[in-house]
Amino acid sequence: MEVKEFTKSMIPLDEIVQFYCTDDLKVPADRPYTWSNTLRTYDGVIAFQDQDTVIGDIGLASVPQVSEQYQADFRLLIGSWMFSDAIIVGSKSVIDEPQMPCTILFPDLQDYRVNVLKKDPNPTMVVLSRHLLPIESPIFHKDLRVLIYTTIELKPEMERLLETKHSSNVSLIAMPDRDFDLAPLLRDLRSRGIQFLDVSVGGVLINEFLNLKLLDEMRNTMAGQIVGPLAENGQTRPSLFPSSRPSYSKHTAPLIAWHKMRYLGTHFVFFRGFVQYRHGLAKTEAADSNNTQ
């Protein structure tokens, strides 16, 4: 595993390219190459959900002595998007995070994306939505290509809503399965030219990708704080691996092969790891065991 230190909070372009380069990645023929990109605490929490908190507080944005270093995670997030052809989000993110960045905000990263990677200025936004989306959302007000996967029932109402926006860059795709079967959805994205997909969703959907063996890589920022599982109102805080996720045995648990690690100061560690699936391995071991008895 390659271990290095980022030289400063506003991570230089060459350090981002070295950390996130996709040149050696093999894109599957039937779906995009996928990675998740998450910010979490040491104990796996991805949002406080307390009053007067924002997502940056998970990354120590409110801790004066290290708050400046939080921008490293944001810079890396946009750096990861720089390499992606599309970003997939859930409707909750669109509704709850009206200021969610949808574009490559840093000029040097966009310049590299356009002139070196030869990609469009911004990735395609892919939204999984079982709910009407607010027409005032930034995804409808920026020069973005947007693909909205929704239900058959909701599609007509969504179409009427989008007519008021006169947005020609938004495509609606009705999914026959209300639970959004991810495998055909990813096949559809691949047919639309999407090779690299950033999975910017919550723990539940990330674990669905894992369970279906559709996630190739995990990218993770770990902030050095422990916050506990419960918010001030007693509700469970969202985590990267919620209790409702699938469980695996010692034979079938997916492995993470750590590929690269970076650190910044004394409170932030950044990981890239490839997912190694073993769902079928336990059966093979059992069969081999039976054959030797």
Coordinates of N, CA and C in Angstrom, one line a residue, residues 4 6 77 86 97 99 134 166 174 226-227 233 243 254 261:
K4 N 1.4 8.2 1.9 CA 2.1 9.5 1.8 C 1.3 10.6 2.5
F6 N -0.4 14.4 2.4 CA -0.8 15.6 1.6 C 0.0 16.8 2.1
L77 N -13.2 15.5 -2.6 CA -14.5 15.1 -3.2 C -14.7 15.6 -4.6
A86 N -20.1 10.4 -14.2 CA -21.4 10.7 -13.6 C -21.3 10.5 -12.1
E97 N -30.2 18.9 0.8 CA -29.0 19.6 0.6 C -29.1 20.6 -0.6
Q99 N -27.8 23.3 -1.2 CA -26.6 23.9 -1.7 C -25.6 22.8 -2.1
P134 N -37.6 19.2 -5.9 CA -37.9 20.6 -6.0 C -37.3 21.3 -7.2
H166 N -38.6 24.1 -18.8 CA -38.2 24.0 -20.1 C -36.7 23.6 -20.2
A174 N -38.2 5.8 -16.5 CA -39.1 5.1 -15.6 C -38.6 3.7 -15.3
I226 N -14.9 10.8 17.7 CA -15.9 9.7 18.1 C -17.1 10.4 18.6
V227 N -18.3 10.2 17.9 CA -19.5 11.0 18.3 C -20.6 10.2 18.8
N233 N -31.8 14.3 19.9 CA -33.2 13.9 20.0 C -33.4 12.4 20.2
S243 N -27.3 -0.7 10.8 CA -27.6 -2.0 11.4 C -28.4 -2.8 10.4
P254 N -17.1 -9.4 2.2 CA -16.2 -8.7 1.3 C -14.9 -8.2 1.9
M261 N -3.1 5.3 0.7 CA -3.5 6.0 1.9 C -2.8 7.3 2.0

